[in-house]
CSV table of C-alpha atoms in Angstrom, one decimal:
chain,number,residue,atom,x,y,z
A,1,UNK,CA,0.0,0.2,0.0
A,2,UNK,CA,1.3,3.3,-1.0
A,3,UNK,CA,1.8,6.1,1.9
A,4,UNK,CA,1.8,9.5,2.2
A,5,UNK,CA,2.3,11.8,5.1
A,6,UNK,CA,-0.4,14.0,4.3
A,7,UNK,CA,-3.5,13.3,2.0
A,8,UNK,CA,-5.8,16.5,1.3
A,9,UNK,CA,-9.0,15.5,-0.2
A,10,UNK,CA,-10.3,18.4,-2.3
A,11,UNK,CA,-8.1,21.1,-4.3
A,12,UNK,CA,-10.2,24.1,-3.8
A,13,UNK,CA,-9.1,27.2,-1.6
A,14,UNK,CA,-9.2,25.0,1.6
A,15,UNK,CA,-7.3,22.2,0.3
A,16,UNK,CA,-4.4,24.4,-1.3
A,17,UNK,CA,-4.1,26.6,1.7
A,18,UNK,CA,-3.8,23.3,3.9
A,19,UNK,CA,-1.2,21.9,1.5
A,20,UNK,CA,0.8,25.1,1.6
A,21,UNK,CA,0.7,25.1,5.2
A,22,UNK,CA,1.7,21.4,5.7
A,23,UNK,CA,4.7,21.9,3.5
A,24,UNK,CA,5.8,25.2,5.2
A,25,UNK,CA,5.6,23.4,8.6
A,26,UNK,CA,7.9,20.7,7.4
A,27,UNK,CA,6.2,18.1,5.6
A,28,UNK,CA,7.4,17.0,2.1
A,29,UNK,CA,5.4,14.1,1.2
A,30,UNK,CA,2.1,15.7,0.3
A,31,UNK,CA,-0.9,14.6,-2.0
A,32,UNK,CA,-3.8,16.6,-2.9
A,33,UNK,CA,-6.6,14.7,-4.6
A,34,UNK,CA,-9.4,16.7,-6.5
A,35,UNK,CA,-12.2,15.3,-8.4
A,36,UNK,CA,-12.6,18.4,-10.8
A,37,UNK,CA,-10.3,18.7,-13.9
A,38,UNK,CA,-8.6,21.7,-12.7
A,39,UNK,CA,-7.6,23.0,-9.1
A,40,UNK,CA,-9.3,26.1,-7.6
A,41,UNK,CA,-12.6,24.4,-6.7
A,42,UNK,CA,-15.9,26.7,-6.9
A,43,UNK,CA,-13.8,29.8,-7.4
A,44,UNK,CA,-13.1,29.1,-10.8
A,45,UNK,CA,-16.6,30.2,-11.6
A,46,UNK,CA,-16.8,32.9,-9.2
A,47,UNK,CA,-15.5,35.6,-11.8
A,48,UNK,CA,-16.9,38.7,-9.6
A,49,UNK,CA,-14.4,40.5,-7.5
A,50,UNK,CA,-14.4,40.9,-3.7
A,51,UNK,CA,-12.1,38.1,-2.7
A,52,UNK,CA,-8.6,38.4,-1.1
A,53,UNK,CA,-9.0,41.5,0.9
A,54,UNK,CA,-7.9,40.1,4.2
A,55,UNK,CA,-5.5,37.5,2.6
A,56,UNK,CA,-3.6,39.5,-0.1
A,57,UNK,CA,-4.8,42.9,0.9
A,58,UNK,CA,-6.4,43.8,-2.4
A,59,UNK,CA,-9.7,42.9,-4.3
A,60,UNK,CA,-9.2,39.8,-6.6
A,61,UNK,CA,-11.8,37.8,-8.7
A,62,UNK,CA,-12.3,34.1,-7.7
A,63,UNK,CA,-10.0,32.5,-10.4
A,64,UNK,CA,-7.4,35.1,-9.6
A,65,UNK,CA,-7.8,34.4,-5.8
A,66,UNK,CA,-7.5,30.5,-6.7
A,67,UNK,CA,-4.5,31.3,-9.1
A,68,UNK,CA,-2.4,32.6,-6.6
A,69,UNK,CA,-2.9,29.6,-4.5
A,70,UNK,CA,-2.3,27.2,-7.4
A,71,UNK,CA,0.8,29.1,-8.4
A,72,UNK,CA,2.2,28.9,-4.8
A,73,UNK,CA,1.3,25.2,-4.6
A,74,UNK,CA,3.0,24.7,-7.8
A,75,UNK,CA,6.0,26.8,-6.9
A,76,UNK,CA,6.4,24.4,-3.7
A,77,UNK,CA,6.4,21.2,-5.9
A,78,UNK,CA,3.2,19.7,-4.2
A,79,UNK,CA,1.8,17.0,-6.5
A,80,UNK,CA,-1.8,16.5,-7.2
A,81,UNK,CA,-4.4,14.5,-8.9
A,82,UNK,CA,-7.1,15.7,-11.1
A,83,UNK,CA,-10.3,13.7,-12.2
A,84,UNK,CA,-9.7,11.5,-9.2
A,85,UNK,CA,-12.6,10.6,-7.0
A,86,UNK,CA,-12.2,9.5,-3.3
A,87,UNK,CA,-14.4,6.8,-2.5
A,88,UNK,CA,-13.9,5.9,1.2
A,89,UNK,CA,-11.7,7.0,4.1
A,90,UNK,CA,-11.3,4.9,7.1
A,91,UNK,CA,-10.7,5.8,10.7
A,92,UNK,CA,-7.2,4.3,10.4
A,93,UNK,CA,-6.5,6.9,7.6
A,94,UNK,CA,-6.6,4.8,4.6
A,95,UNK,CA,-7.8,6.7,1.6
A,96,UNK,CA,-9.3,4.9,-1.5
A,97,UNK,CA,-9.3,6.6,-4.6
A,98,UNK,CA,-10.4,6.1,-8.3
A,99,UNK,CA,-9.4,7.5,-11.8
A,100,UNK,CA,-9.4,6.4,-15.2
A,101,UNK,CA,-5.3,6.0,-15.5
A,102,UNK,CA,-4.9,3.9,-12.2
A,103,UNK,CA,-8.2,2.6,-11.3
A,104,UNK,CA,-8.6,2.0,-7.8
A,105,UNK,CA,-5.7,2.7,-5.2
A,106,UNK,CA,-5.7,2.7,-1.7
A,107,UNK,CA,-3.3,5.2,0.1
A,108,UNK,CA,-2.1,4.9,3.7
A,109,UNK,CA,-1.8,8.5,5.4
A,110,UNK,CA,0.0,9.8,8.5
A,111,UNK,CA,-2.7,12.6,8.6
A,112,UNK,CA,-5.9,13.2,6.4
A,113,UNK,CA,-7.1,16.7,5.8
A,114,UNK,CA,-10.9,16.9,4.9
A,115,UNK,CA,-11.5,19.9,2.4
A,116,UNK,CA,-14.4,18.6,-0.1
A,117,UNK,CA,-16.1,21.9,0.2
A,118,UNK,CA,-19.9,22.3,0.0
A,119,UNK,CA,-23.1,21.7,-2.2
A,120,UNK,CA,-26.2,23.4,-2.8
A,121,UNK,CA,-29.6,22.1,-1.4
A,122,UNK,CA,-31.4,20.8,-4.3
A,123,UNK,CA,-35.2,21.4,-5.2
A,124,UNK,CA,-36.3,18.0,-3.6
A,125,UNK,CA,-35.1,19.2,-0.2
A,126,UNK,CA,-37.5,22.2,-0.6
A,127,UNK,CA,-41.0,20.4,-1.1
A,128,UNK,CA,-42.1,23.2,-3.6
A,129,UNK,CA,-45.2,22.1,-5.4
A,130,UNK,CA,-45.3,21.9,-9.3
A,131,UNK,CA,-44.3,19.5,-12.1
A,132,UNK,CA,-40.6,19.3,-13.2
A,133,UNK,CA,-40.4,21.4,-16.2
A,134,UNK,CA,-37.1,22.8,-17.7
A,135,UNK,CA,-35.7,26.0,-16.5
A,136,UNK,CA,-35.3,25.1,-12.7
A,137,UNK,CA,-31.8,25.4,-11.4
A,138,UNK,CA,-29.8,25.8,-8.4
A,139,UNK,CA,-27.9,29.1,-8.4
A,140,UNK,CA,-24.6,27.7,-8.5
A,141,UNK,CA,-25.3,25.3,-11.7
A,142,UNK,CA,-26.7,28.5,-13.6
A,143,UNK,CA,-23.3,30.3,-12.3
A,144,UNK,CA,-21.3,27.6,-13.9
A,145,UNK,CA,-23.4,27.4,-17.0
A,146,UNK,CA,-23.1,31.0,-17.8
A,147,UNK,CA,-19.3,31.7,-16.5
A,148,UNK,CA,-17.8,28.5,-17.6
A,149,UNK,CA,-19.7,26.9,-20.3
A,150,UNK,CA,-20.9,30.3,-21.7
A,151,UNK,CA,-24.6,29.6,-21.8
A,152,UNK,CA,-27.9,31.4,-21.0
A,153,UNK,CA,-30.2,29.9,-18.5
A,154,UNK,CA,-33.1,32.3,-19.4
A,155,UNK,CA,-34.6,35.6,-19.7
A,156,UNK,CA,-37.1,36.1,-17.1
A,157,UNK,CA,-35.9,34.9,-13.8
A,158,UNK,CA,-37.2,34.8,-10.2
A,159,UNK,CA,-34.9,33.8,-7.6
A,160,UNK,CA,-35.9,31.9,-4.6
A,161,UNK,CA,-33.4,32.3,-1.5
A,162,UNK,CA,-31.1,35.1,-0.7
A,163,UNK,CA,-27.8,33.2,-0.2
A,164,UNK,CA,-24.9,35.1,-1.5
A,165,UNK,CA,-24.7,32.8,-4.7
A,166,UNK,CA,-28.3,33.7,-5.7
A,167,UNK,CA,-27.6,37.5,-4.9
A,168,UNK,CA,-24.5,37.6,-7.0
A,169,UNK,CA,-26.4,35.6,-10.0
A,170,UNK,CA,-29.3,38.3,-9.8
A,171,UNK,CA,-26.6,40.8,-10.7
A,172,UNK,CA,-24.9,38.6,-13.1
A,173,UNK,CA,-28.1,37.7,-15.1
A,174,UNK,CA,-29.0,41.5,-15.4
A,175,UNK,CA,-25.7,42.1,-16.8
A,176,UNK,CA,-26.6,39.3,-19.3
A,177,UNK,CA,-29.7,41.0,-20.3
A,178,UNK,CA,-32.1,39.1,-18.5
A,179,UNK,CA,-35.0,40.5,-16.4
A,180,UNK,CA,-34.8,39.7,-12.4
A,181,UNK,CA,-38.4,39.9,-11.2
A,182,UNK,CA,-37.8,39.3,-7.4
A,183,UNK,CA,-36.0,37.6,-5.0
A,184,UNK,CA,-38.2,35.8,-2.5
A,185,UNK,CA,-36.6,34.5,0.8
A,186,UNK,CA,-38.2,32.4,3.5
A,187,UNK,CA,-36.7,33.9,6.6
A,188,UNK,CA,-37.2,37.4,7.9
A,189,UNK,CA,-33.6,38.3,7.0
A,190,UNK,CA,-31.2,37.7,4.1
A,191,UNK,CA,-29.0,34.8,4.2
A,192,UNK,CA,-26.3,36.8,2.5
A,193,UNK,CA,-23.8,39.5,3.1
A,194,UNK,CA,-25.2,42.9,3.4
A,195,UNK,CA,-22.7,44.3,0.8
A,196,UNK,CA,-24.1,41.7,-1.7
A,197,UNK,CA,-27.6,42.9,-0.8
A,198,UNK,CA,-26.4,46.6,-1.8
A,199,UNK,CA,-24.5,45.7,-4.7
A,200,UNK,CA,-26.4,43.2,-6.4
A,201,UNK,CA,-30.0,44.0,-5.7
A,202,UNK,CA,-30.3,47.7,-4.4
A,203,UNK,CA,-28.1,48.7,-7.3
A,204,UNK,CA,-30.2,47.3,-10.0
A,205,UNK,CA,-33.8,47.9,-8.4
A,206,UNK,CA,-34.3,44.1,-7.8
A,207,UNK,CA,-36.7,43.7,-5.2
A,208,UNK,CA,-36.3,41.6,-2.0
A,209,UNK,CA,-39.3,40.0,-0.4
A,210,UNK,CA,-38.5,38.8,3.0
A,211,UNK,CA,-40.7,36.0,4.7
A,212,UNK,CA,-42.1,35.0,1.3
A,213,UNK,CA,-41.7,31.7,-0.6
A,214,UNK,CA,-42.8,29.8,-3.8
A,215,UNK,CA,-45.8,28.0,-3.7
A,216,UNK,CA,-46.4,26.9,-6.9
A,217,UNK,CA,-44.3,26.3,-10.2
A,218,UNK,CA,-46.3,26.8,-13.6
A,219,UNK,CA,-45.3,25.3,-16.7
A,220,UNK,CA,-45.1,21.8,-18.0
A,221,UNK,CA,-42.3,21.4,-20.5
A,222,UNK,CA,-40.7,24.7,-19.4
A,223,UNK,CA,-41.4,27.0,-16.4
A,224,UNK,CA,-43.7,29.9,-17.4
A,225,UNK,CA,-44.2,31.4,-14.0
A,226,UNK,CA,-44.3,30.9,-10.1
A,227,UNK,CA,-46.4,32.0,-7.5
A,228,UNK,CA,-45.0,33.2,-4.1
A,229,UNK,CA,-46.8,33.9,-1.0
A,230,UNK,CA,-46.1,35.5,2.2
A,231,UNK,CA,-45.4,33.1,5.2
A,232,UNK,CA,-46.3,33.5,8.9
A,233,UNK,CA,-44.0,33.0,11.9
A,234,UNK,CA,-44.1,29.2,11.6
A,235,UNK,CA,-43.2,29.4,7.9
A,236,UNK,CA,-46.4,28.5,6.5
A,237,UNK,CA,-48.1,30.3,3.5
A,238,UNK,CA,-50.4,33.0,4.5
A,239,UNK,CA,-53.9,32.4,2.4
A,240,UNK,CA,-54.6,35.4,0.1
A,241,UNK,CA,-51.2,36.7,-0.2
A,242,UNK,CA,-50.3,34.9,-3.3
A,243,UNK,CA,-48.5,36.9,-6.3
A,244,UNK,CA,-47.9,35.5,-9.7
A,245,UNK,CA,-44.7,36.3,-11.6
A,246,UNK,CA,-44.3,35.4,-15.5
A,247,UNK,CA,-40.8,33.8,-15.8
A,248,UNK,CA,-39.1,31.2,-17.8
A,249,UNK,CA,-36.4,30.5,-15.0
A,250,UNK,CA,-36.5,29.7,-11.4
A,251,UNK,CA,-33.1,29.9,-9.4
A,252,UNK,CA,-32.8,28.2,-6.0
A,253,UNK,CA,-30.5,29.8,-3.6
A,254,UNK,CA,-31.5,27.8,-0.3
A,255,UNK,CA,-28.7,27.2,1.6
A,256,UNK,CA,-25.4,25.0,1.3
A,257,UNK,CA,-24.6,21.9,2.7
A,258,UNK,CA,-21.4,20.5,3.8
A,259,UNK,CA,-20.0,17.6,1.3
A,260,UNK,CA,-19.7,15.0,4.2
A,261,UNK,CA,-20.4,11.7,3.0
A,262,UNK,CA,-17.0,10.7,3.2
A,263,UNK,CA,-16.8,12.2,6.9
A,264,UNK,CA,-19.8,10.0,8.0
A,265,UNK,CA,-18.6,7.0,6.2
A,266,UNK,CA,-15.4,7.4,8.3
A,267,UNK,CA,-17.4,7.4,11.6
A,268,UNK,CA,-16.6,10.7,12.5
A,269,UNK,CA,-19.1,12.8,14.7
A,270,UNK,CA,-21.3,15.1,12.6
A,271,UNK,CA,-22.6,18.4,14.3
A,272,UNK,CA,-26.3,18.6,13.2
A,273,UNK,CA,-26.2,22.3,13.2
A,274,UNK,CA,-23.6,22.8,10.8
A,275,UNK,CA,-23.7,19.5,8.8
A,276,UNK,CA,-19.9,19.5,9.3
A,277,UNK,CA,-17.6,17.2,11.8
A,278,UNK,CA,-17.0,18.0,15.5
A,279,UNK,CA,-13.5,19.5,15.8
A,280,UNK,CA,-11.3,20.4,18.7
A,281,UNK,CA,-9.0,23.7,18.6
A,282,UNK,CA,-6.6,21.8,16.1
A,283,UNK,CA,-9.5,21.4,13.8
A,284,UNK,CA,-8.9,17.6,14.6
A,285,UNK,CA,-12.2,15.4,14.3
A,286,UNK,CA,-13.2,12.6,16.4
A,287,UNK,CA,-10.9,10.2,14.5
A,288,UNK,CA,-7.3,10.7,15.4
A,289,UNK,CA,-5.2,12.4,12.6
A,290,UNK,CA,-8.3,13.4,10.3
A,291,UNK,CA,-8.6,17.1,10.1
A,292,UNK,CA,-11.3,19.3,8.6
A,293,UNK,CA,-11.4,22.8,7.4
A,294,UNK,CA,-13.2,25.0,5.0
A,295,UNK,CA,-16.9,24.5,3.8
A,296,UNK,CA,-16.8,21.1,4.4
A,297,UNK,CA,-16.7,21.7,8.5
A,298,UNK,CA,-19.0,24.8,8.2
A,299,UNK,CA,-20.1,27.1,5.4
A,300,UNK,CA,-18.1,30.3,5.3
A,301,UNK,CA,-19.1,33.9,3.8
A,302,UNK,CA,-15.3,34.8,3.1
A,303,UNK,CA,-12.9,32.5,1.3
A,304,UNK,CA,-10.1,34.5,3.2
A,305,UNK,CA,-11.5,32.8,6.5
A,306,UNK,CA,-11.6,29.5,4.7
A,307,UNK,CA,-7.9,30.0,3.6
A,308,UNK,CA,-7.0,31.1,7.4
A,309,UNK,CA,-9.0,28.1,8.8
A,310,UNK,CA,-7.1,25.8,6.2
A,311,UNK,CA,-3.7,27.0,7.4
A,312,UNK,CA,-4.6,26.0,11.0
A,313,UNK,CA,-5.4,22.6,9.7
A,314,UNK,CA,-2.2,22.1,7.7
A,315,UNK,CA,-0.1,23.0,10.7
A,316,UNK,CA,-1.9,20.7,12.9
A,317,UNK,CA,-1.6,17.8,10.5
A,318,UNK,CA,2.2,18.6,10.0
A,319,UNK,CA,2.6,18.4,13.8
A,320,UNK,CA,0.6,15.1,14.0
A,321,UNK,CA,2.6,13.6,11.3
A,322,UNK,CA,6.0,14.9,12.9
A,323,UNK,CA,5.4,13.9,16.5
A,324,UNK,CA,2.7,11.7,16.1
A,325,UNK,CA,1.0,10.6,19.4
A,326,UNK,CA,3.5,12.7,21.1
A,327,UNK,CA,2.0,15.8,20.0
A,328,UNK,CA,-0.7,15.5,22.5
A,329,UNK,CA,0.7,13.6,25.0
A,330,UNK,CA,-0.1,15.7,27.9
A,331,UNK,CA,-4.0,16.3,27.0
A,332,UNK,CA,-5.7,18.4,29.3
A,333,UNK,CA,-9.5,18.0,30.2
A,334,UNK,CA,-11.0,19.0,26.9
A,335,UNK,CA,-13.4,21.9,27.6
A,336,UNK,CA,-16.6,22.3,25.9
A,337,UNK,CA,-17.5,25.1,23.6
A,338,UNK,CA,-21.1,26.1,24.0
A,339,UNK,CA,-23.4,27.8,21.8
A,340,UNK,CA,-25.8,29.9,24.3
A,341,UNK,CA,-28.8,32.1,23.7
A,342,UNK,CA,-28.8,33.6,20.2
A,343,UNK,CA,-25.9,31.6,18.9
A,344,UNK,CA,-26.3,28.5,16.4
A,345,UNK,CA,-23.0,26.9,16.9
A,346,UNK,CA,-19.3,27.4,17.7
A,347,UNK,CA,-16.4,26.2,15.8
A,348,UNK,CA,-14.4,24.7,17.2
A,349,UNK,CA,-16.4,22.5,19.6
A,350,UNK,CA,-13.6,21.9,22.2
A,351,UNK,CA,-10.5,23.4,23.2
A,352,UNK,CA,-7.5,21.6,24.9
A,353,UNK,CA,-6.3,24.1,27.8
A,354,UNK,CA,-3.0,22.5,27.9
A,355,UNK,CA,-2.1,21.9,24.2
A,356,UNK,CA,-4.1,24.9,22.7
A,357,UNK,CA,-2.4,27.9,21.0
A,358,UNK,CA,-1.7,30.9,22.9
A,359,UNK,CA,-4.9,32.3,21.2
A,360,UNK,CA,-7.8,30.6,19.3
A,361,UNK,CA,-10.1,31.9,17.0
A,362,UNK,CA,-13.8,30.8,17.6
A,363,UNK,CA,-16.0,31.4,14.8
A,364,UNK,CA,-20.0,31.3,14.8
A,365,UNK,CA,-23.3,32.4,13.6
A,366,UNK,CA,-26.1,34.1,15.1
A,367,UNK,CA,-29.7,32.7,15.0
A,368,UNK,CA,-31.2,35.9,14.3
A,369,UNK,CA,-30.8,39.6,13.6
A,370,UNK,CA,-29.5,41.6,16.3
A,371,UNK,CA,-28.8,45.3,16.8
A,372,UNK,CA,-27.3,46.9,19.6
A,373,UNK,CA,-26.4,43.8,21.6
A,374,UNK,CA,-23.5,42.3,23.2
A,375,UNK,CA,-21.7,39.3,23.0
A,376,UNK,CA,-21.0,37.4,26.3
A,377,UNK,CA,-18.1,34.9,27.0
A,378,UNK,CA,-18.4,32.9,30.3
A,379,UNK,CA,-15.9,30.5,31.5
A,380,UNK,CA,-17.6,28.0,33.7
A,381,UNK,CA,-20.7,30.3,34.0
A,382,UNK,CA,-18.9,33.3,35.0
A,383,UNK,CA,-18.7,36.2,32.9
A,384,UNK,CA,-15.2,36.8,31.5
A,385,UNK,CA,-15.9,39.6,28.6
A,386,UNK,CA,-18.5,41.2,26.9
A,387,UNK,CA,-18.2,42.6,23.6
A,388,UNK,CA,-20.7,45.6,22.1
A,389,UNK,CA,-22.1,44.8,18.6
A,390,UNK,CA,-24.0,47.1,16.6
A,391,UNK,CA,-25.5,44.6,14.5
A,392,UNK,CA,-25.2,40.7,13.8
A,393,UNK,CA,-27.0,38.8,11.2
A,394,UNK,CA,-27.0,35.0,10.4
A,395,UNK,CA,-25.7,35.7,7.1
A,396,UNK,CA,-22.4,37.1,8.2
A,397,UNK,CA,-20.0,35.0,10.5
A,398,UNK,CA,-18.7,36.4,13.6
A,399,UNK,CA,-15.7,35.4,15.5
A,400,UNK,CA,-13.8,36.0,18.9
A,401,UNK,CA,-10.7,35.0,20.3
A,402,UNK,CA,-10.0,33.1,23.5
A,403,UNK,CA,-6.7,33.4,25.2
A,404,UNK,CA,-4.9,30.3,26.5
A,405,UNK,CA,-3.8,32.6,29.7
A,406,UNK,CA,-7.1,33.8,30.4
A,407,UNK,CA,-8.7,30.5,30.9
A,408,UNK,CA,-8.8,29.5,34.6
A,409,UNK,CA,-8.2,25.9,36.1
A,410,UNK,CA,-11.2,24.0,37.1
A,411,UNK,CA,-13.7,24.9,34.8
A,412,UNK,CA,-15.4,22.4,32.3
A,413,UNK,CA,-17.2,24.7,29.5
A,414,UNK,CA,-16.9,27.9,27.8
A,415,UNK,CA,-20.1,29.6,26.6
A,416,UNK,CA,-20.7,32.4,24.0
A,417,UNK,CA,-24.2,33.9,24.2
A,418,UNK,CA,-26.1,37.1,23.1
A,419,UNK,CA,-27.4,39.5,25.6
A,420,UNK,CA,-28.9,43.1,25.7
């Protein structure tokens, strides 16, 4: 059986940043496995700008951001396999993949980094009534068809869901000459970044209807229109609020799901809230030596944070390979990071007070739109710190740092919550 020190599954921004970090931290024997025909992942179809402000201190398009990491990986001589599908990962870090030239191959890894990204929630998960006419796309599929394949998806468009991809596609379709009739959002708040609402909807006069959803799709061979309706607090359509929109295309931008079939098949614990693995402060999963980062761990809004998180995964994997079990020989009592009132989840899920870094970044999303509130960090139920926040929204990730030297002995958990 072939052996590699570090095997990275996924050649997108997370996988590339993790590979570079592992190499720069002393690991030479690295392999990136990517199922697509090129490295870069989803960034290859994200031709809009807005990437790289944190990482490179300048504004780049998605392909430019990916290109920089690809160039750095190739300059480091990090090997990769394209058009290669990983079919299984075992808790013992055996990775099996298939491709046309090699057939089925199993690699034993010193450490594995999961960086498979995420996928869109399909129509079947939304329970929208109607037949199955042509003209219904997920927003990401439409983005690929337009930006990579050079194809048109429609001329009169309704978008269901206000995730960032849907918002960006509202602008992209307008630039292509299509008429975007409306963006309907089930929740009472948008799932996208505020800047995308302004730049992609407001600047083009595209209406956003919150607390609305599609209740019927019209058309047999091709979409001819959709009916949307307002929903109540229980997200049920309110009779008498129906509105009909003539259209030939419906885009679905209703959330992203971490691509975690491999994670589950390896017996790794999955967080029901994020859809990603439970991880400690080194981004190690419940399977020893298997790490997770990027959108396969939890869905990010900025690729810069994906790269930052992946660098930690690469460092952690490198330390695990170089020192093995000795790296964590003096485990402290793991502290549970709890999502309190108003917080949906935290990443990481636990911290090791003995082996943690001097400062650990904790990322999370709030459960509602909050204005003029405070984030409160509690150590063992006792208040440690308050942070004033003017506005917080589920569409934008929040983060705080926890210092190793601030954690008192004898506590069992750290809680983050929202208070007045």
